[in-house]
mmCIF file with all atom_site columns, C-alpha atoms and ligand atoms in Angstrom:
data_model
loop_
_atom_site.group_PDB
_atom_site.id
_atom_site.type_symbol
_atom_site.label_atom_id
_atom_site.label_alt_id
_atom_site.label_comp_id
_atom_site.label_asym_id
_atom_site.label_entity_id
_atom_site.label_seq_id
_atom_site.pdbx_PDB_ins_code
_atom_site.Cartn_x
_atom_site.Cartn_y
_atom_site.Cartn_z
_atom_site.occupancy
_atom_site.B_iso_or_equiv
_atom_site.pdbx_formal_charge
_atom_site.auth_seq_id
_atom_site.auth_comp_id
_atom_site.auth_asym_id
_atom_site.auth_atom_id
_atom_site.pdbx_PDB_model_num
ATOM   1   C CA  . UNK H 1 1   ? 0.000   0.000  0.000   1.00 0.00 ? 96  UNK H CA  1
ATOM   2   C CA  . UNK H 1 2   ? 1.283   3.487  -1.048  1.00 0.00 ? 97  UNK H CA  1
ATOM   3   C CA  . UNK H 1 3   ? -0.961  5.849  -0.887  1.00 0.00 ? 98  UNK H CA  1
ATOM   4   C CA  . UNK H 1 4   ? -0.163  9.993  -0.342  1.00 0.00 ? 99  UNK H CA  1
ATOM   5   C CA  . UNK H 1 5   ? -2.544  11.919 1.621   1.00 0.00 ? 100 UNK H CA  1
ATOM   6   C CA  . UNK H 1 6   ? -3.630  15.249 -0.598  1.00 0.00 ? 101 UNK H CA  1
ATOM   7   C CA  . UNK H 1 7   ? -6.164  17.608 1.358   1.00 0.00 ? 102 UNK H CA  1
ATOM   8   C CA  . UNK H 1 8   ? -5.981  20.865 2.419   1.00 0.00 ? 103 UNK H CA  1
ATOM   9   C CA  . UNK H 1 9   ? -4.955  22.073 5.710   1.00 0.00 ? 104 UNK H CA  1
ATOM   10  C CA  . UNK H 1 10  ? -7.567  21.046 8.462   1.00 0.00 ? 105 UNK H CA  1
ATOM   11  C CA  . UNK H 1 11  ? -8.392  18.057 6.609   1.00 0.00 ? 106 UNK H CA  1
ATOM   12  C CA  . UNK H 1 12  ? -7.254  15.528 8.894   1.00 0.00 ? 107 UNK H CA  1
ATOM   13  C CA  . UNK H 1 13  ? -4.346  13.896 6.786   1.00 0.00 ? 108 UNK H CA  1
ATOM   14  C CA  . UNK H 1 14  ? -2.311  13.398 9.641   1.00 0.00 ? 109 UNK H CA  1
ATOM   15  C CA  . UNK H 1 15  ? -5.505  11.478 12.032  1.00 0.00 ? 110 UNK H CA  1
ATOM   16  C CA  . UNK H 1 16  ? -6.720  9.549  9.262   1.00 0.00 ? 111 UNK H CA  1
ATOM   17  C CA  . UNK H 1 17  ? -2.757  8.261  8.503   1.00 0.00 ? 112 UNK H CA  1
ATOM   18  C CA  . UNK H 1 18  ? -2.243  7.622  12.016  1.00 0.00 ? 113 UNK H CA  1
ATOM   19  C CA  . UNK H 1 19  ? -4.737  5.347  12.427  1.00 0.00 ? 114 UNK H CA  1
ATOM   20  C CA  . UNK H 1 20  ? -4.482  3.724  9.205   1.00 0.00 ? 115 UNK H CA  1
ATOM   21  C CA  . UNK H 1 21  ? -0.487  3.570  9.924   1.00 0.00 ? 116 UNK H CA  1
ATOM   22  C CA  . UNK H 1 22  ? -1.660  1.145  13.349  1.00 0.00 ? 117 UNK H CA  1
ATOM   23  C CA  . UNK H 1 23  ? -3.756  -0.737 11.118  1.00 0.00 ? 118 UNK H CA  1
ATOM   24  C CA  . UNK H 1 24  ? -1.455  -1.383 8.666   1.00 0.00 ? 119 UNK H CA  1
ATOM   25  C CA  . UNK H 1 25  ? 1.861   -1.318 9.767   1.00 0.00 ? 120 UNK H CA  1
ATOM   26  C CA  . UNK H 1 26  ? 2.781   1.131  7.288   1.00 0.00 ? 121 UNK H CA  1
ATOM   27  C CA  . UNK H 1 27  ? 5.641   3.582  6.772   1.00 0.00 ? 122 UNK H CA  1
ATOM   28  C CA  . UNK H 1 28  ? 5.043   7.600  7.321   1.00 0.00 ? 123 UNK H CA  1
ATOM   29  C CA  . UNK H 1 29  ? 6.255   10.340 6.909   1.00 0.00 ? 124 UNK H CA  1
ATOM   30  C CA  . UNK H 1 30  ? 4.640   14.438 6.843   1.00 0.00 ? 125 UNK H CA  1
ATOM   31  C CA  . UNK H 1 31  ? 6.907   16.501 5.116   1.00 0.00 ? 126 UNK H CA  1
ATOM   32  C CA  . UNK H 1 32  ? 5.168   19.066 8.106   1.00 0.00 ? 127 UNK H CA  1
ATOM   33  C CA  . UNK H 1 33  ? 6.294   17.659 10.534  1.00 0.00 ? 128 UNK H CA  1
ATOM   34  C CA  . UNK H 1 34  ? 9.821   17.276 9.051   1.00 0.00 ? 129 UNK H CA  1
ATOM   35  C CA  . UNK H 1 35  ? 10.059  21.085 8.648   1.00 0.00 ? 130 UNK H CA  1
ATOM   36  C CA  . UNK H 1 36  ? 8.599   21.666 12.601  1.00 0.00 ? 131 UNK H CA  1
ATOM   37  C CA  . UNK H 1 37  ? 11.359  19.149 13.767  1.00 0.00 ? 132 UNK H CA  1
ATOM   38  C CA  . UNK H 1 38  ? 13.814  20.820 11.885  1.00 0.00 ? 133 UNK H CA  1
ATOM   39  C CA  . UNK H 1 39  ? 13.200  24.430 12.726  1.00 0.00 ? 134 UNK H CA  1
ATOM   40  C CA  . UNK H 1 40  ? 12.920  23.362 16.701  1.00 0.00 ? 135 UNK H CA  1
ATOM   41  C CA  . UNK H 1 41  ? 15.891  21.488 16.752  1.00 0.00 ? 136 UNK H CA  1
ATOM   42  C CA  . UNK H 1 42  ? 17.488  24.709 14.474  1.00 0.00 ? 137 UNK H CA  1
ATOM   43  C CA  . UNK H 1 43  ? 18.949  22.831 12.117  1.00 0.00 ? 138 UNK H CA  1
ATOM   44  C CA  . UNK H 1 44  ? 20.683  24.202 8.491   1.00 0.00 ? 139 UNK H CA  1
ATOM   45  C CA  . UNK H 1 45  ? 17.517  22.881 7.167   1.00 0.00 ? 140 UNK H CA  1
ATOM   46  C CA  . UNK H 1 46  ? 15.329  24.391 9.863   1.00 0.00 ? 141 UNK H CA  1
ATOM   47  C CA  . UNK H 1 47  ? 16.350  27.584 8.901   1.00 0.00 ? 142 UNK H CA  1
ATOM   48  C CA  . UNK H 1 48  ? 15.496  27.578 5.440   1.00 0.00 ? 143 UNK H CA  1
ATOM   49  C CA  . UNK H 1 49  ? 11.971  26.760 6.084   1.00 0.00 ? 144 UNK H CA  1
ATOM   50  C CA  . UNK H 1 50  ? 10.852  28.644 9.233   1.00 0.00 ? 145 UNK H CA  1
ATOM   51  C CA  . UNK H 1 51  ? 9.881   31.962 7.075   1.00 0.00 ? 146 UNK H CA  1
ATOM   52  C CA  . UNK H 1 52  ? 7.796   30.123 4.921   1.00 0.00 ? 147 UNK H CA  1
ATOM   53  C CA  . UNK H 1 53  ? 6.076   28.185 7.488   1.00 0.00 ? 148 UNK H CA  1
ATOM   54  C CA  . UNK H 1 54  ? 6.163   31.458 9.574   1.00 0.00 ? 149 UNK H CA  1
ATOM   55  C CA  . UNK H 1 55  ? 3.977   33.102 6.835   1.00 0.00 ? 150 UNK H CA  1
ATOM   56  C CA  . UNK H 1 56  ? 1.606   30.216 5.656   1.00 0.00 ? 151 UNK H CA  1
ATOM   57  C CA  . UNK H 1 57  ? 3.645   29.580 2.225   1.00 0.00 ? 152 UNK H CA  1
ATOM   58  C CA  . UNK H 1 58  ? 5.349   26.574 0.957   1.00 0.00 ? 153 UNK H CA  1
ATOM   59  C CA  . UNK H 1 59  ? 8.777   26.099 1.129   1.00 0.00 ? 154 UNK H CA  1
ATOM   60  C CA  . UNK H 1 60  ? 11.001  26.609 -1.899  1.00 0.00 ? 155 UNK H CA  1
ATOM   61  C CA  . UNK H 1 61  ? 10.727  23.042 -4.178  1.00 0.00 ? 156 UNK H CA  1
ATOM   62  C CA  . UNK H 1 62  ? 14.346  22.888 -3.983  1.00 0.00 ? 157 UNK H CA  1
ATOM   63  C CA  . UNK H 1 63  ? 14.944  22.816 -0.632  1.00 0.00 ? 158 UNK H CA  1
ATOM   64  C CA  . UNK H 1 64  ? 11.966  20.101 -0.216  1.00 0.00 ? 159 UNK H CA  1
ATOM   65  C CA  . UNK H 1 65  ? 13.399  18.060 -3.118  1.00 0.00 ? 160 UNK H CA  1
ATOM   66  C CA  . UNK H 1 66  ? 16.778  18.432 -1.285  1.00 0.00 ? 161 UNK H CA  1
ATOM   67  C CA  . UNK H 1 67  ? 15.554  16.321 1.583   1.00 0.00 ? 162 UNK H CA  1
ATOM   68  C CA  . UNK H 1 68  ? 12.852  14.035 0.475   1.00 0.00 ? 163 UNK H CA  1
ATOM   69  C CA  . UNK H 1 69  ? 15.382  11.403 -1.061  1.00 0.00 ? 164 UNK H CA  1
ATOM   70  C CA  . UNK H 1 70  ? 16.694  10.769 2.486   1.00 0.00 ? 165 UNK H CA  1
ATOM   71  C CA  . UNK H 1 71  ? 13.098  10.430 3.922   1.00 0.00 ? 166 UNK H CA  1
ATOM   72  C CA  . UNK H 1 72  ? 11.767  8.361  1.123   1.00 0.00 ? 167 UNK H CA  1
ATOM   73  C CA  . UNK H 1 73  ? 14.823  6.031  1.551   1.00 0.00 ? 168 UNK H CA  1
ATOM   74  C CA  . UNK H 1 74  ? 13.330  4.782  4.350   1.00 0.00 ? 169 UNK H CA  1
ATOM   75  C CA  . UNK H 1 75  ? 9.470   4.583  3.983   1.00 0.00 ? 170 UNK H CA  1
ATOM   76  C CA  . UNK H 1 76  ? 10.539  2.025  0.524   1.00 0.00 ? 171 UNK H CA  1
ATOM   77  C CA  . UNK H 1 77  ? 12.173  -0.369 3.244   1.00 0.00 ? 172 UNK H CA  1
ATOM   78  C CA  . UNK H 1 78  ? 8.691   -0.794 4.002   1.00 0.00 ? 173 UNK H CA  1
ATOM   79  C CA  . UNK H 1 79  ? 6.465   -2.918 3.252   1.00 0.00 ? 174 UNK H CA  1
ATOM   80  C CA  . UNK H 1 80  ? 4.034   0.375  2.110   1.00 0.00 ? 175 UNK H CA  1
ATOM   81  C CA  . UNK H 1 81  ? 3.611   4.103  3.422   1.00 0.00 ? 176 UNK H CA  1
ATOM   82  C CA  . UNK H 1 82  ? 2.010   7.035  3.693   1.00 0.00 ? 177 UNK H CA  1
ATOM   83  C CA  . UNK H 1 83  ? 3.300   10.407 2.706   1.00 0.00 ? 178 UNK H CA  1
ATOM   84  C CA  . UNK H 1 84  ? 1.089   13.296 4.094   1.00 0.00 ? 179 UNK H CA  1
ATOM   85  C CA  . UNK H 1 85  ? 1.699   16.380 2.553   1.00 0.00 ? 180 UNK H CA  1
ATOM   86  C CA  . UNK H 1 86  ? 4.036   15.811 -0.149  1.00 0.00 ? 181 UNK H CA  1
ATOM   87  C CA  . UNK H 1 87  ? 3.934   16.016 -2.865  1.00 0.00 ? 182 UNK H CA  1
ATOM   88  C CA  . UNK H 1 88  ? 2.244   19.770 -2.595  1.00 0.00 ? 183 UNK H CA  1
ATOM   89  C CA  . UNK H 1 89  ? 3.097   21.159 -6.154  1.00 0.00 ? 184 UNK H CA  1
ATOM   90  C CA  . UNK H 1 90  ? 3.306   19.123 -9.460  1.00 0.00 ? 185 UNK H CA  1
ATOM   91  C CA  . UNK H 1 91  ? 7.133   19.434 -9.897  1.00 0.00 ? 186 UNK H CA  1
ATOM   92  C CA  . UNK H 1 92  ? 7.114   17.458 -6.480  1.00 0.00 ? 187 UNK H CA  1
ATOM   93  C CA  . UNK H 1 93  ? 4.342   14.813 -7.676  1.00 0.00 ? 188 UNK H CA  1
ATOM   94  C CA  . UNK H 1 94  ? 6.470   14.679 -10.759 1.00 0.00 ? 189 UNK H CA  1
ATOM   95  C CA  . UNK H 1 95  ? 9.622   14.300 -8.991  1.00 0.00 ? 190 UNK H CA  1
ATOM   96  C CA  . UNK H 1 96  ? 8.121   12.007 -6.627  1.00 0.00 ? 191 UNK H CA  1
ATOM   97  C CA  . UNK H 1 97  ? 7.044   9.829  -9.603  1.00 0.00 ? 192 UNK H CA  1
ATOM   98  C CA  . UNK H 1 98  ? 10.525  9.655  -11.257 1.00 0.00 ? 193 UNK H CA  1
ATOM   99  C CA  . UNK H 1 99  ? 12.100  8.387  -7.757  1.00 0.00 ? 194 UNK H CA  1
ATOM   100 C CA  . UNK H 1 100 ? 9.314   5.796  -7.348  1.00 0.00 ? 195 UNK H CA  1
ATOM   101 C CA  . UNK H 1 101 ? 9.291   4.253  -10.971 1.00 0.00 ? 196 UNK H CA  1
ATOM   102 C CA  . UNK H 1 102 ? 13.281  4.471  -10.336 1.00 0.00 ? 197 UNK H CA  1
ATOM   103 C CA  . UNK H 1 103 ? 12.706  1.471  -8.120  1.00 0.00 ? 198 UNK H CA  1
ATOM   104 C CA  . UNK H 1 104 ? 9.650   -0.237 -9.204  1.00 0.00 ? 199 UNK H CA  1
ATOM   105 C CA  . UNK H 1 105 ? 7.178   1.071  -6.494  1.00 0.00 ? 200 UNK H CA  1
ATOM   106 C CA  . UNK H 1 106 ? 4.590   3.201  -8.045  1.00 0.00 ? 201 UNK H CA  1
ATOM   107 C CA  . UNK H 1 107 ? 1.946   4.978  -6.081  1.00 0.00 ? 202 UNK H CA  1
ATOM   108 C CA  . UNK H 1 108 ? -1.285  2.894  -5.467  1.00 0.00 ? 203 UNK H CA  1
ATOM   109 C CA  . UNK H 1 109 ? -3.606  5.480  -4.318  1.00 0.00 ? 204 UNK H CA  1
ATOM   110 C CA  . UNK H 1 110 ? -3.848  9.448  -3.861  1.00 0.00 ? 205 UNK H CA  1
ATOM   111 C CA  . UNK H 1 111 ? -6.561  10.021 -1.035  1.00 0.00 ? 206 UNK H CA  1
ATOM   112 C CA  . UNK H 1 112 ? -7.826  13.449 -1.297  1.00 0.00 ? 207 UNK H CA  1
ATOM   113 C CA  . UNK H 1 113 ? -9.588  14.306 1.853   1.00 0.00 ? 208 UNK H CA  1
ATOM   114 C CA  . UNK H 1 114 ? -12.016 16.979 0.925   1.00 0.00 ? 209 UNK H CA  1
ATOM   115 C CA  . UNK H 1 115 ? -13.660 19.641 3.555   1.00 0.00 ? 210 UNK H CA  1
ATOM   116 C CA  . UNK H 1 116 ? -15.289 22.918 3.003   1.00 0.00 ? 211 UNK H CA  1
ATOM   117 C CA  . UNK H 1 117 ? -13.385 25.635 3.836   1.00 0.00 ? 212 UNK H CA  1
ATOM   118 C CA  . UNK H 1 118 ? -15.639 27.267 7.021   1.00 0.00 ? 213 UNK H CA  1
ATOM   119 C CA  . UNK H 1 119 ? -15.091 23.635 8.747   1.00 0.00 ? 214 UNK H CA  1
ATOM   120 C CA  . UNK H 1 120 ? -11.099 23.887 8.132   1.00 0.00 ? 215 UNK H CA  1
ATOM   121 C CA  . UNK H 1 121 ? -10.912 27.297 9.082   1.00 0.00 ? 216 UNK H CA  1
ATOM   122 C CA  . UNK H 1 122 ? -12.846 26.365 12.572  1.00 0.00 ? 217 UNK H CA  1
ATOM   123 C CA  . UNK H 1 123 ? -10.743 22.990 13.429  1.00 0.00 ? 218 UNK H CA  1
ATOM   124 C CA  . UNK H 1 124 ? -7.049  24.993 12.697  1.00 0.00 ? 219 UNK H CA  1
ATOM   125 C CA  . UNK H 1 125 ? -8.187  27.727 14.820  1.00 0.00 ? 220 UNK H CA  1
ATOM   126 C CA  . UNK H 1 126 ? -9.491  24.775 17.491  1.00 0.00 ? 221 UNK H CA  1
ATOM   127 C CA  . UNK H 1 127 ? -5.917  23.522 17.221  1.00 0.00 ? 222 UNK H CA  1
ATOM   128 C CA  . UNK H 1 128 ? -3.548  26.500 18.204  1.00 0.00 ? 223 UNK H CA  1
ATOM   129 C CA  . UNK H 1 129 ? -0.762  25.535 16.462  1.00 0.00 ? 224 UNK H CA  1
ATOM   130 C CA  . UNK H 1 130 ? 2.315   27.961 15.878  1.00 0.00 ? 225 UNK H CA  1
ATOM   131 C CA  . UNK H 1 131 ? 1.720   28.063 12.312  1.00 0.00 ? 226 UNK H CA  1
ATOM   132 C CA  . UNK H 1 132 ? -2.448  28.213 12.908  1.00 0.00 ? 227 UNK H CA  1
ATOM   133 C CA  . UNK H 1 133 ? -3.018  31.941 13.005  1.00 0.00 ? 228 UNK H CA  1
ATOM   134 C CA  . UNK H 1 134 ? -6.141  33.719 11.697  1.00 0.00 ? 229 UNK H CA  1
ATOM   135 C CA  . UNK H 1 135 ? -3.885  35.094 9.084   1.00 0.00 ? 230 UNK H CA  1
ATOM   136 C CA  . UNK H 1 136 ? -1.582  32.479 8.206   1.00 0.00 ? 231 UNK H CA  1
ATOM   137 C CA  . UNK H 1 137 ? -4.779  29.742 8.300   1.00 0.00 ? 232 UNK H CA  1
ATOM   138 C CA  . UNK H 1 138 ? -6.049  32.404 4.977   1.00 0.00 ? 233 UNK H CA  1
ATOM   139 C CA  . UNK H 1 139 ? -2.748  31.780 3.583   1.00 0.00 ? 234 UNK H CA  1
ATOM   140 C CA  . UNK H 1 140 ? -2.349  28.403 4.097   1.00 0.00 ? 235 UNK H CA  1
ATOM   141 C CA  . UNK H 1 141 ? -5.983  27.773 2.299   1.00 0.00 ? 236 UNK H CA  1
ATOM   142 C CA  . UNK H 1 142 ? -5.120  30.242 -0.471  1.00 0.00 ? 237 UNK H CA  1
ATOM   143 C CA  . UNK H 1 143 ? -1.471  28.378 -1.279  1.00 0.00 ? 238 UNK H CA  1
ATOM   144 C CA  . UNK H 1 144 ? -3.528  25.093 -1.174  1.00 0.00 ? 239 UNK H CA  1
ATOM   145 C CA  . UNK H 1 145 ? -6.419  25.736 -3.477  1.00 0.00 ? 240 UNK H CA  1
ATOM   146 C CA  . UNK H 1 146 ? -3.126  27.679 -6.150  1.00 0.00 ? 241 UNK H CA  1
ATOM   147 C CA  . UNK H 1 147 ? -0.505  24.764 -5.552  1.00 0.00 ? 242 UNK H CA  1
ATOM   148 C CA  . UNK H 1 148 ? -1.816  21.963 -4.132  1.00 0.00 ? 243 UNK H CA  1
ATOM   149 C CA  . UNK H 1 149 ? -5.282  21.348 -5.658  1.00 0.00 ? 244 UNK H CA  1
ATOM   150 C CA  . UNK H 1 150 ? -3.735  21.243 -9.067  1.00 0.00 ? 245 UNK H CA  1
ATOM   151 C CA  . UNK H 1 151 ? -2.392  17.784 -8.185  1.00 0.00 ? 246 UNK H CA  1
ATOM   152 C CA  . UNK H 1 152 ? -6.076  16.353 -7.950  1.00 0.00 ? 247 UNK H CA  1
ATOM   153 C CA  . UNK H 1 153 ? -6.589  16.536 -11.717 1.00 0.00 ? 248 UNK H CA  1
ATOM   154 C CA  . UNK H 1 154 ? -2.959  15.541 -12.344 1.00 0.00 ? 249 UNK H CA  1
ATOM   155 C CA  . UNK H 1 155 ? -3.818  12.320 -10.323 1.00 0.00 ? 250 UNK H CA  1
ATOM   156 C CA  . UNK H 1 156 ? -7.371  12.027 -11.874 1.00 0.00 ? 251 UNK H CA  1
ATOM   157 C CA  . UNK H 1 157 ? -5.696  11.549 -15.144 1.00 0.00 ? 252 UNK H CA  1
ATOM   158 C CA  . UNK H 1 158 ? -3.321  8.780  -13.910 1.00 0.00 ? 253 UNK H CA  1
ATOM   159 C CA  . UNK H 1 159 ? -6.385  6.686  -12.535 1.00 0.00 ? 254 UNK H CA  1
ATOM   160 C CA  . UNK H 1 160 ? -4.856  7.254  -8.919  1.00 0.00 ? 255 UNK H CA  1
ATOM   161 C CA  . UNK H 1 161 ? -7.103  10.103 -7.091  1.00 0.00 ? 256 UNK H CA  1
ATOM   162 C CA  . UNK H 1 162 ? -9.689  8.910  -4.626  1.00 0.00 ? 257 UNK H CA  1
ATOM   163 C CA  . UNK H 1 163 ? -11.744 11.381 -2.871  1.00 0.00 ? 258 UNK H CA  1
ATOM   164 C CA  . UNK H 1 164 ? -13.693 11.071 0.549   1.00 0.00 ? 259 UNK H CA  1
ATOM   165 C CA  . UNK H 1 165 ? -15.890 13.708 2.615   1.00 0.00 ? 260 UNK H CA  1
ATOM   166 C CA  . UNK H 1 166 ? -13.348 14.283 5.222   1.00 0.00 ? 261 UNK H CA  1
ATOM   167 C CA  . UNK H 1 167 ? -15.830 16.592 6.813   1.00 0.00 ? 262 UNK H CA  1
ATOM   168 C CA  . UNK H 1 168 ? -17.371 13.877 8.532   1.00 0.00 ? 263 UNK H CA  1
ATOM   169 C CA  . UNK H 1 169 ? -16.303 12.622 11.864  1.00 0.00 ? 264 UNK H CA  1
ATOM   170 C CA  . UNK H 1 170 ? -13.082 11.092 12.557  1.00 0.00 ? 265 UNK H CA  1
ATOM   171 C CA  . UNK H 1 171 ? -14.389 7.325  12.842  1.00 0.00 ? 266 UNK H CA  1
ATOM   172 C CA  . UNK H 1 172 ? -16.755 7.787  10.109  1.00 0.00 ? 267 UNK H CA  1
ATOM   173 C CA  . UNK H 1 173 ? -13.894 9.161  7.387   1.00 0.00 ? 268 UNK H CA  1
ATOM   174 C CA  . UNK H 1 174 ? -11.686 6.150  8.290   1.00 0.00 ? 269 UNK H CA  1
ATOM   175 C CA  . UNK H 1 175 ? -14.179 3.725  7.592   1.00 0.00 ? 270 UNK H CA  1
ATOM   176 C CA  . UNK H 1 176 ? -15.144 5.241  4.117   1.00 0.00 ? 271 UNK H CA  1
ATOM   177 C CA  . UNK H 1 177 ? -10.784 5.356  3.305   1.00 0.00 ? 272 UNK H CA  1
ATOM   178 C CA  . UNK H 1 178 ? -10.619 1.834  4.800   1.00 0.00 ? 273 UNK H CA  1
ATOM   179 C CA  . UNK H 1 179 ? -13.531 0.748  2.558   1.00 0.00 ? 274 UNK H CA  1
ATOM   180 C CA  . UNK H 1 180 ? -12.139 2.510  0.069   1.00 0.00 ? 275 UNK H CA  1
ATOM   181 C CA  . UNK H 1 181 ? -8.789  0.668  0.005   1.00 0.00 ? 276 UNK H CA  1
ATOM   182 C CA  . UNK H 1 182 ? -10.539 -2.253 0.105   1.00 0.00 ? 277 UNK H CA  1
ATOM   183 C CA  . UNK H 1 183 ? -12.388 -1.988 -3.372  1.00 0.00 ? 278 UNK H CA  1
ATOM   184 C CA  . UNK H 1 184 ? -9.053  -0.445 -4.811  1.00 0.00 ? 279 UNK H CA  1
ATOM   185 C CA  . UNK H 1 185 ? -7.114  -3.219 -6.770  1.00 0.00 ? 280 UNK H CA  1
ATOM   186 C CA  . UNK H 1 186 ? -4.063  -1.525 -6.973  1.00 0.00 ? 281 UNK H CA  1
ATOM   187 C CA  . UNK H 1 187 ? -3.399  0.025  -3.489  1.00 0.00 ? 282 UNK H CA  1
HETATM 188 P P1  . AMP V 2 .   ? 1.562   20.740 7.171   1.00 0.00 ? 419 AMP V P1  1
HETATM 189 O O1  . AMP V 2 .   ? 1.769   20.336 8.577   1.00 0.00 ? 419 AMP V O1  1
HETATM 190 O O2  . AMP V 2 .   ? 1.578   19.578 6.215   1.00 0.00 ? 419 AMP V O2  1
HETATM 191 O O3  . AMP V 2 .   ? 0.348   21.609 6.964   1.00 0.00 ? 419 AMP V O3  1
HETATM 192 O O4  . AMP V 2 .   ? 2.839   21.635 6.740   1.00 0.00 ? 419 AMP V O4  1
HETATM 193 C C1  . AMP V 2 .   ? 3.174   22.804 7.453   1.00 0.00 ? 419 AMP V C1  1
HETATM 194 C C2  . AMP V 2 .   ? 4.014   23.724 6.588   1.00 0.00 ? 419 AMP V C2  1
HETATM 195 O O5  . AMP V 2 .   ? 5.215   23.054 6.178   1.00 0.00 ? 419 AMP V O5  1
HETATM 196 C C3  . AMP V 2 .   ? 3.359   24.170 5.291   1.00 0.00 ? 419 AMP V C3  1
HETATM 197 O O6  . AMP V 2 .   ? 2.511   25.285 5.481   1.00 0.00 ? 419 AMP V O6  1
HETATM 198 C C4  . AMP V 2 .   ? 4.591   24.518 4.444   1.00 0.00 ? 419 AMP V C4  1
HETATM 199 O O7  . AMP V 2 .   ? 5.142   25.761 4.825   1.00 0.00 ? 419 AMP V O7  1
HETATM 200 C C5  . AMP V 2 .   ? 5.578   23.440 4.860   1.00 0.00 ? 419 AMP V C5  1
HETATM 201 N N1  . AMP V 2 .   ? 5.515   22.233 3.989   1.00 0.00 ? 419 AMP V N1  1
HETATM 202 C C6  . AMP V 2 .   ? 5.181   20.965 4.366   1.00 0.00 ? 419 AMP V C6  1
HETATM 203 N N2  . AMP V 2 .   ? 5.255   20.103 3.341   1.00 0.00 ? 419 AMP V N2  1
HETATM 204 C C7  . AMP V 2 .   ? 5.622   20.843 2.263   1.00 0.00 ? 419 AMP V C7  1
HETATM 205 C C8  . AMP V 2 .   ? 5.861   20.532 0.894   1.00 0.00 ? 419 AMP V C8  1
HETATM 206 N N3  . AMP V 2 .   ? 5.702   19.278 0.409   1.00 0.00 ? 419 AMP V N3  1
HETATM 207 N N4  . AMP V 2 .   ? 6.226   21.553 0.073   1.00 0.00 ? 419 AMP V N4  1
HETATM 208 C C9  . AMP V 2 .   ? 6.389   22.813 0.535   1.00 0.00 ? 419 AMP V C9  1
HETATM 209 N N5  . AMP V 2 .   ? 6.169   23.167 1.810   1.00 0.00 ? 419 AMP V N5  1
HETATM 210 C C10 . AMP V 2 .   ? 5.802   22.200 2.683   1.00 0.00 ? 419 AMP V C10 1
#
């Protein structure tokens, strides 16, 4: 099973992967995360991404591409994984294509989990992260629906994009993806 998580900020990429990640004894990573690690722990890395994250943008493709060979190193050791939020622009999906097909382990699935935008708005705000601001939350939507979104249609046309209503609650959105996986041949 490799699947990447696509959904907008607020979605719930990172619950729903958790608890498919028990079930299934699967690799993960969120690219997020990475950059939150990184900028804590100040590293050379850290410090190239805290003014984007800072201001609700993405970080530079070049600096993402620059560490997601290391990361995806490890998730292929696995049997399958999850990668929640990357790719977020299409030079990463295509990017992250070339390294997979490099050693035989296509994607399976791309779950998009889709929410209005009043509902994301009102669970970041809920969760009072650093980067969850009333300001930076507008951003963080706006960057989504210009860079991120594009990837549904790229993954439409490659037969890979599967979409649930991730508005619903927590239990109820992991039976649909775990139903969902279920049906898909190819996961
Ligand atoms: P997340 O926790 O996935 O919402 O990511 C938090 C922040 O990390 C984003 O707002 C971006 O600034 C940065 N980030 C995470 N993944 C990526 C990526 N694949 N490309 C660019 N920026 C990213």
């Amino acid at each position: 099973m490799r699947l990447v998580f696509l959904g907008a900020p607020g979605s719930g990429k990172g619950t729903q992967a958790a608890l498919l990640v028990k079930d299934f004894d699967l690799g993960y990573v969120s690219t997020g995360d990475v950059f939150r690690q990184a900028i804590s722990d100040k590293t050379a890395l850290g410090q190239q991404a805290k003014e984007y994250l800072d201001a609700g943008l993405l970080v530079p493709d070049e600096v993402v591409l620059g560490m997601i060979d290391q990361v995806l190193d490890s998730l292929l050791a696995k049997k399958g994984f999850i990668l929640d939020g990357f790719p977020r622009t299409i030079l990463q999906a295509e990017k992250l294509e070339a390294i997979l097909a490099a050693k035989n382990q296509p994607l399976g699935s791309v779950i998009s989990l889709d929410v209005p935008e009043d509902v994301l708005t009102q669970r970041m705000l809920h969760r009072k992260r650093a980067d969850d601001t009333e300001e930076t939350i507008k951003i963080r939507l706006a960057t989504f629906h210009k860079q991120t979104e594009p990837l549904k249609a790229f993954y439409q046309k490659k037969g890979l994009l599967r979409s649930i209503d991730a508005s619903k609650p927590v239990e109820e959105v992991f039976r649909t993806l775990v139903a969902i996986l279920g049906q898909t041949a190819r996961v």
